Coordinates of C-alpha atoms in Angstrom, one line a residue:
G361 CA 123.0 75.0 104.5
D362 CA 121.7 74.8 108.1
V363 CA 118.1 74.2 109.1
L364 CA 117.2 75.7 112.5
D365 CA 115.7 73.2 114.9
W366 CA 113.8 74.6 117.9
S367 CA 112.6 71.3 119.3
D368 CA 115.4 71.1 121.8
A369 CA 115.1 74.8 122.9
G370 CA 112.4 74.1 125.5
L371 CA 110.0 76.6 124.0
S372 CA 106.5 76.7 125.5
G373 CA 104.7 78.0 122.4
P374 CA 104.7 77.8 118.6
V375 CA 107.5 79.2 116.4
L376 CA 105.9 81.8 114.1
D377 CA 107.2 84.4 111.6
K378 CA 106.1 86.9 109.1
H379 CA 107.6 88.1 105.8
S380 CA 106.8 91.2 103.8
T381 CA 107.5 91.7 100.1
G382 CA 108.6 95.2 101.0
G383 CA 107.2 98.7 100.8
V384 CA 107.8 102.3 101.9
G385 CA 107.3 103.0 105.6
D386 CA 106.8 99.3 106.3
K387 CA 107.7 99.0 110.0
V388 CA 105.2 96.2 110.7
S389 CA 107.9 93.7 111.8
L390 CA 108.9 96.0 114.7
L391 CA 105.4 95.9 116.1
L392 CA 104.4 92.3 115.1
A393 CA 107.3 90.4 116.6
P394 CA 106.9 91.7 120.1
I395 CA 103.1 91.5 120.0
L396 CA 103.3 87.8 119.0
A397 CA 105.9 87.2 121.7
A398 CA 103.6 88.8 124.3
C399 CA 100.8 86.5 123.1
G400 CA 103.0 83.4 123.8
A401 CA 104.6 82.8 120.4
F402 CA 108.3 82.6 119.6
V403 CA 109.5 84.6 116.6
P404 CA 112.9 84.0 115.2
M405 CA 112.7 86.7 112.5
I406 CA 115.4 86.7 109.9
S407 CA 115.1 90.0 108.0
G408 CA 116.8 91.8 105.1
R409 CA 118.2 95.1 104.2
G410 CA 116.7 97.8 102.0
L411 CA 117.4 97.7 98.3
G412 CA 116.0 99.9 95.6
H413 CA 113.1 102.1 96.8
T414 CA 112.0 99.9 99.7
G415 CA 113.3 100.0 103.3
G416 CA 114.9 97.1 105.1
T417 CA 114.1 96.1 108.7
L418 CA 117.8 95.5 109.5
D419 CA 118.7 99.0 108.5
K420 CA 116.0 100.4 110.8
L421 CA 117.3 98.3 113.7
E422 CA 120.9 99.4 113.0
S423 CA 119.9 102.9 113.9
I424 CA 119.7 101.6 117.5
P425 CA 123.2 102.0 119.1
G426 CA 124.7 98.6 120.0
Y427 CA 122.0 96.4 118.5
D428 CA 123.6 93.4 116.9
V429 CA 121.9 92.3 113.7
A430 CA 124.4 89.5 113.2
P431 CA 124.6 87.6 116.6
S432 CA 126.1 84.2 117.0
S433 CA 123.6 81.3 116.6
D434 CA 123.7 80.7 120.3
R435 CA 123.0 84.3 121.1
F436 CA 120.1 84.4 118.6
R437 CA 118.6 81.2 120.0
A438 CA 119.0 82.5 123.6
A439 CA 117.3 85.8 122.7
V440 CA 114.3 84.0 121.1
A441 CA 114.0 81.6 124.1
R442 CA 114.3 84.3 126.7
V443 CA 112.3 87.2 125.1
G444 CA 110.1 85.4 122.7
C445 CA 111.4 87.3 119.6
A446 CA 114.6 88.3 117.9
I447 CA 115.0 90.2 114.6
V448 CA 118.4 89.5 113.0
G449 CA 120.0 89.2 109.6
Q450 CA 120.6 86.2 107.4
T451 CA 123.7 84.1 108.2
A452 CA 125.9 82.7 105.5
R453 CA 124.8 79.2 106.6
L454 CA 121.1 79.8 106.2
A455 CA 119.9 79.2 102.6
P456 CA 123.5 79.8 101.3
A457 CA 122.5 79.5 97.6
D458 CA 120.0 82.3 97.9
R459 CA 122.5 85.1 97.7
R460 CA 124.1 83.6 94.5
L461 CA 120.7 83.1 92.9
D462 CA 119.8 86.7 93.7
A463 CA 122.9 87.9 91.9
I464 CA 122.1 85.7 88.9
R465 CA 118.5 87.0 88.9
D466 CA 119.8 90.6 89.0
A467 CA 122.2 89.9 86.0
T468 CA 119.6 88.0 83.9
G469 CA 116.6 90.3 84.3
T470 CA 114.6 87.8 86.3
V471 CA 114.2 89.7 89.6
A472 CA 110.4 89.8 89.0
S473 CA 110.0 86.1 88.2
I474 CA 107.3 84.8 90.5
P475 CA 108.8 81.2 90.8
L476 CA 112.2 82.6 91.7
I477 CA 110.7 85.1 94.2
V478 CA 108.8 82.2 95.9
G479 CA 112.0 80.1 96.0
S480 CA 114.0 83.0 97.5
I481 CA 111.5 83.7 100.2
L482 CA 110.6 80.2 101.2
S483 CA 114.2 78.8 101.1
K484 CA 114.9 81.2 104.0
K485 CA 111.7 80.5 105.9
L486 CA 111.8 76.7 105.6
A487 CA 115.4 76.9 106.9
A488 CA 114.3 78.9 109.9
G489 CA 112.4 75.9 111.4
L490 CA 109.0 77.6 111.6
G491 CA 105.7 76.1 112.7
A492 CA 103.7 78.6 110.6
L493 CA 104.2 81.7 108.5
V494 CA 102.2 84.8 107.6
M495 CA 103.0 86.7 104.4
D496 CA 102.4 90.4 103.7
V497 CA 102.3 90.7 99.9
K498 CA 102.0 94.4 99.0
A499 CA 100.4 95.8 95.9
G500 CA 100.4 99.4 94.7
S501 CA 102.8 102.2 93.6
G502 CA 105.3 101.6 96.4
A503 CA 105.3 97.8 96.1
M504 CA 107.9 95.5 94.4
M505 CA 104.9 94.1 92.5
P506 CA 102.6 97.1 91.9
Q507 CA 99.8 95.3 89.9
L508 CA 97.2 93.6 92.1
D509 CA 96.8 90.6 89.8
R510 CA 100.6 89.9 89.9
A511 CA 100.7 90.4 93.7
R512 CA 97.7 88.0 94.0
E513 CA 99.5 85.4 91.8
L514 CA 102.6 85.7 94.0
A515 CA 100.6 85.4 97.2
R516 CA 98.8 82.2 95.9
A517 CA 102.1 80.7 94.8
I518 CA 103.7 81.3 98.2
V519 CA 100.8 79.8 100.1
E520 CA 100.7 76.7 97.8
V521 CA 104.4 76.0 97.8
A522 CA 104.7 76.5 101.5
A523 CA 101.8 74.1 102.2
G524 CA 103.4 71.6 99.9
N525 CA 106.5 71.8 102.1
G526 CA 104.5 71.3 105.3
L527 CA 104.6 75.0 106.4
P528 CA 101.1 76.3 107.1
T529 CA 101.0 79.8 105.5
V530 CA 98.4 82.6 105.1
A531 CA 99.1 85.5 102.8
L532 CA 97.5 89.0 103.1
L533 CA 97.4 91.3 100.1
T534 CA 97.9 94.8 101.5
D535 CA 97.8 98.2 100.0
M536 CA 101.0 100.2 99.1
N537 CA 99.4 103.1 97.3
Q538 CA 100.5 105.3 100.3
V539 CA 103.3 105.2 102.8
L540 CA 102.5 102.8 105.7
G541 CA 102.3 104.9 108.8
R542 CA 103.6 108.5 108.9
T543 CA 107.3 107.9 108.5
A544 CA 109.8 106.6 106.0
G545 CA 113.5 106.1 106.8
N546 CA 115.3 104.3 109.6
A547 CA 115.6 106.0 113.0
V548 CA 112.3 107.8 112.2
E549 CA 110.5 104.5 111.6
V550 CA 112.0 103.0 114.8
R551 CA 110.7 106.1 116.7
E552 CA 107.2 105.7 115.1
S553 CA 107.2 102.0 116.1
I554 CA 108.1 102.7 119.7
D555 CA 105.4 105.4 119.8
H556 CA 102.9 102.9 118.7
L557 CA 104.1 100.3 121.2
T558 CA 103.8 102.9 124.0
G559 CA 100.5 104.3 122.9
A560 CA 102.0 107.7 122.0
A561 CA 101.0 107.3 118.3
H562 CA 98.1 105.7 116.5
D563 CA 97.9 105.2 112.7
D564 CA 94.8 103.2 111.7
R565 CA 96.3 101.7 108.5
L566 CA 99.5 100.6 110.1
L567 CA 97.7 99.0 113.0
D568 CA 95.1 97.3 110.8
V569 CA 97.8 95.6 108.7
T570 CA 99.8 94.7 111.9
L571 CA 96.9 93.3 113.9
S572 CA 95.5 91.4 110.8
L573 CA 98.8 89.6 110.3
C574 CA 99.1 89.0 114.1
A575 CA 95.6 87.5 114.2
E576 CA 96.3 85.1 111.3
A577 CA 99.6 84.0 112.9
L578 CA 98.0 83.4 116.3
V579 CA 95.3 81.2 114.7
L580 CA 97.8 79.3 112.6
G581 CA 99.9 78.7 115.6
G582 CA 97.0 77.4 117.7
L583 CA 97.2 80.3 120.2
A584 CA 93.7 81.4 119.3
S585 CA 90.7 79.5 117.9
D586 CA 89.3 82.3 115.7
L587 CA 90.4 85.6 114.1
E588 CA 88.2 87.8 116.3
G589 CA 89.7 86.4 119.5
A590 CA 93.2 86.5 118.1
R591 CA 92.9 90.1 117.1
A592 CA 91.6 91.0 120.5
A593 CA 94.5 89.2 122.1
A594 CA 97.0 91.1 119.9
L595 CA 95.4 94.4 120.7
R596 CA 95.5 93.7 124.4
A597 CA 99.2 92.8 124.1
L598 CA 99.8 96.2 122.4
Q599 CA 97.6 98.4 124.7
S600 CA 98.7 96.8 128.0
G601 CA 102.4 97.6 127.3
A602 CA 103.3 93.9 127.2
A603 CA 104.5 94.2 123.6
A604 CA 106.6 97.3 124.4
E605 CA 108.2 95.4 127.2
R606 CA 109.2 92.6 124.8
F607 CA 110.6 95.0 122.3
G608 CA 112.7 96.7 125.0
A609 CA 113.9 93.3 126.2
M610 CA 114.8 92.2 122.7
V611 CA 116.9 95.4 122.2
V612 CA 118.8 94.8 125.5
E613 CA 119.3 91.1 124.7
L614 CA 120.9 92.0 121.4
G615 CA 123.2 94.7 122.8
G616 CA 121.1 97.9 122.6
P617 CA 120.3 100.5 125.4
A618 CA 118.0 99.5 128.3
D619 CA 116.1 102.8 128.3
L620 CA 115.4 103.0 124.5
I621 CA 111.6 102.6 125.0
D622 CA 111.5 105.3 127.7
V623 CA 113.8 107.9 126.0
P624 CA 114.2 107.0 122.3
S625 CA 115.4 110.5 121.5
R626 CA 118.5 110.0 123.7
H627 CA 119.7 107.1 121.5
L628 CA 118.3 107.4 118.0
P629 CA 120.3 109.6 115.6
A630 CA 118.7 112.8 114.5
A631 CA 119.2 114.7 111.2
A632 CA 120.9 118.1 111.2
V633 CA 118.2 119.7 109.0
V634 CA 114.4 119.3 109.2
R635 CA 112.4 121.1 106.5
S636 CA 108.6 121.2 105.8
V637 CA 107.4 120.2 102.3
D638 CA 104.5 122.5 101.5
P639 CA 102.1 121.6 98.6
A640 CA 102.0 124.0 95.7
W641 CA 98.3 124.8 96.6
P642 CA 95.7 123.9 99.2
G643 CA 93.6 120.8 98.6
V644 CA 93.2 117.1 99.3
V645 CA 95.8 114.3 98.6
N646 CA 94.3 112.2 96.0
A647 CA 97.3 110.1 94.7
V648 CA 100.9 109.4 95.8
D649 CA 103.7 107.9 93.7
V650 CA 105.0 105.9 96.7
R651 CA 107.9 104.5 94.8
A652 CA 109.1 108.1 94.1
V653 CA 108.8 108.8 97.9
G654 CA 110.9 105.8 98.6
I655 CA 113.5 106.9 96.1
A656 CA 113.6 110.4 97.7
V657 CA 114.5 108.7 101.0
V658 CA 117.2 106.7 99.3
N659 CA 118.7 109.8 97.7
L660 CA 118.8 111.5 101.1
G661 CA 121.1 108.6 102.1
G662 CA 118.4 106.6 103.9
G663 CA 118.7 103.6 101.6
R664 CA 120.8 101.9 99.0
A665 CA 121.0 102.2 95.2
R666 CA 123.7 99.4 95.4
E667 CA 124.2 96.7 98.0
D668 CA 127.5 98.2 99.2
D669 CA 126.1 101.8 99.8
R670 CA 126.3 103.2 103.3
V671 CA 123.1 104.2 105.0
D672 CA 122.6 107.4 107.0
H673 CA 120.2 106.2 109.7
S674 CA 119.1 109.8 110.7
V675 CA 117.5 110.9 107.5
G676 CA 114.0 110.3 106.1
L677 CA 110.5 111.7 106.2
T678 CA 108.0 112.2 109.0
E679 CA 104.4 113.5 109.2
V680 CA 103.7 112.1 105.7
A681 CA 100.2 113.1 104.5
A682 CA 97.8 110.2 103.9
L683 CA 95.4 109.8 100.9
G684 CA 92.3 111.9 101.5
E685 CA 94.0 114.3 103.9
R686 CA 93.7 118.0 103.5
V687 CA 97.1 119.9 103.0
D688 CA 97.9 123.5 102.5
P689 CA 100.9 125.8 102.2
G690 CA 102.0 127.1 105.6
G691 CA 99.5 124.8 107.3
R692 CA 99.5 121.0 107.0
P693 CA 102.6 120.0 104.9
L694 CA 103.0 117.0 102.7
A695 CA 105.8 115.8 105.0
L696 CA 108.8 116.9 107.0
V697 CA 112.2 116.1 105.4
H698 CA 115.0 115.1 107.7
A699 CA 118.3 115.6 105.9
R700 CA 122.1 115.9 106.5
D701 CA 122.3 119.3 104.8
E702 CA 120.2 122.0 103.2
V703 CA 121.1 120.9 99.6
S704 CA 119.8 117.4 100.1
A705 CA 116.8 118.7 102.0
A706 CA 115.8 120.9 99.1
R707 CA 116.3 118.1 96.6
A708 CA 114.2 115.7 98.6
A709 CA 111.5 118.4 99.2
H710 CA 111.2 118.9 95.4
A711 CA 110.9 115.1 94.8
V712 CA 108.3 114.6 97.5
R713 CA 106.2 117.5 96.3
A714 CA 106.3 116.0 92.8
A715 CA 105.2 112.6 94.1
F716 CA 102.0 113.9 95.6
E717 CA 98.9 114.8 93.6
V718 CA 96.8 117.4 95.4
G719 CA 93.3 118.2 94.1
E720 CA 89.9 119.4 95.1
F721 CA 88.4 116.1 96.0
A722 CA 89.7 112.9 97.6
G723 CA 90.5 110.0 95.2
E724 CA 89.7 106.4 95.9
S725 CA 91.8 104.8 98.6
R726 CA 91.8 101.0 99.1
A727 CA 91.4 99.3 102.4
P728 CA 94.8 98.5 104.0
V729 CA 94.1 94.8 103.8
I730 CA 92.8 94.0 100.3
E731 CA 92.2 90.2 100.6
V732 CA 93.5 87.0 102.2
Q733 CA 94.9 83.9 100.5
R734 CA 94.7 80.6 102.4
T735 CA 95.3 77.1 101.3
V736 CA 92.1 75.3 100.2

């Protein structure tokens, strides 16, 4: 397979990347890549598609008309050099054995094997020619690895193996006991990401995870000397509009519309049916089966049960209630379902309602960033 070499690309900053183990509503990459680019890093992000209950960054980006997730190597390198970031799919020449090993893992019941997960993730990242990597390892009901101790074991293994291969890596353990942000789907998540880049939306948990990962990456890459300064720089890049500018430039560079940031609703597909999901009774959200929420999105057509399934980019959920939030019938719903027809909307509403536990008092909710794993 190929190993990307950025030494001859004339880049003026470090080559950084981030990888997530996957969750529901995880649109962090769409914010992080342009933020890091605006801070002087170069981010050649090679992303995947959704499989099972988790969403995939490529599926989200394919809801943007014209966006090319499989550019030629020259176009990819040019986009990274010119804009500072490009989010694309894996080529056949990058870690070519990984896809075969994935199929074998699937057939042999070893999908959850930590050594094989580490090999799959790092084979791609080492081939991308990175200077440093930040990992977002999720734990909770919507994560691939729900148990915290298993997620911690995975995070530690990734950091150690990466360091042994000369790739400085920090792993954040983050919470997936609720949807990240307020949307789950494809076009709806792109819209929420754009709204955060332009300041039209603000979700504390989503921003905390994003800025924490950005800060670690900037310190690893030598663009900041401490986490406090790094986080402040990332926040400035976001609030000044510099990150939004980079995102818009990346979209144009890879074939998408020039005015996506200004008028996203003109370009992003919208579902034919939007229905409110009311709780059965008023109360406070005290638990969410996030995996079930993700499966509801897949069943709407927003994800894949099998690798060759077609994705409907318009469907999904918006205004998803957070843990500790008060909901009531006819008032604050659990979520809005975006569906292609009334039948699938009703089915999704039933599944979403069943996934939320509403009671008198708020349950315990974990901090978005649970802990950090670094090499000793």
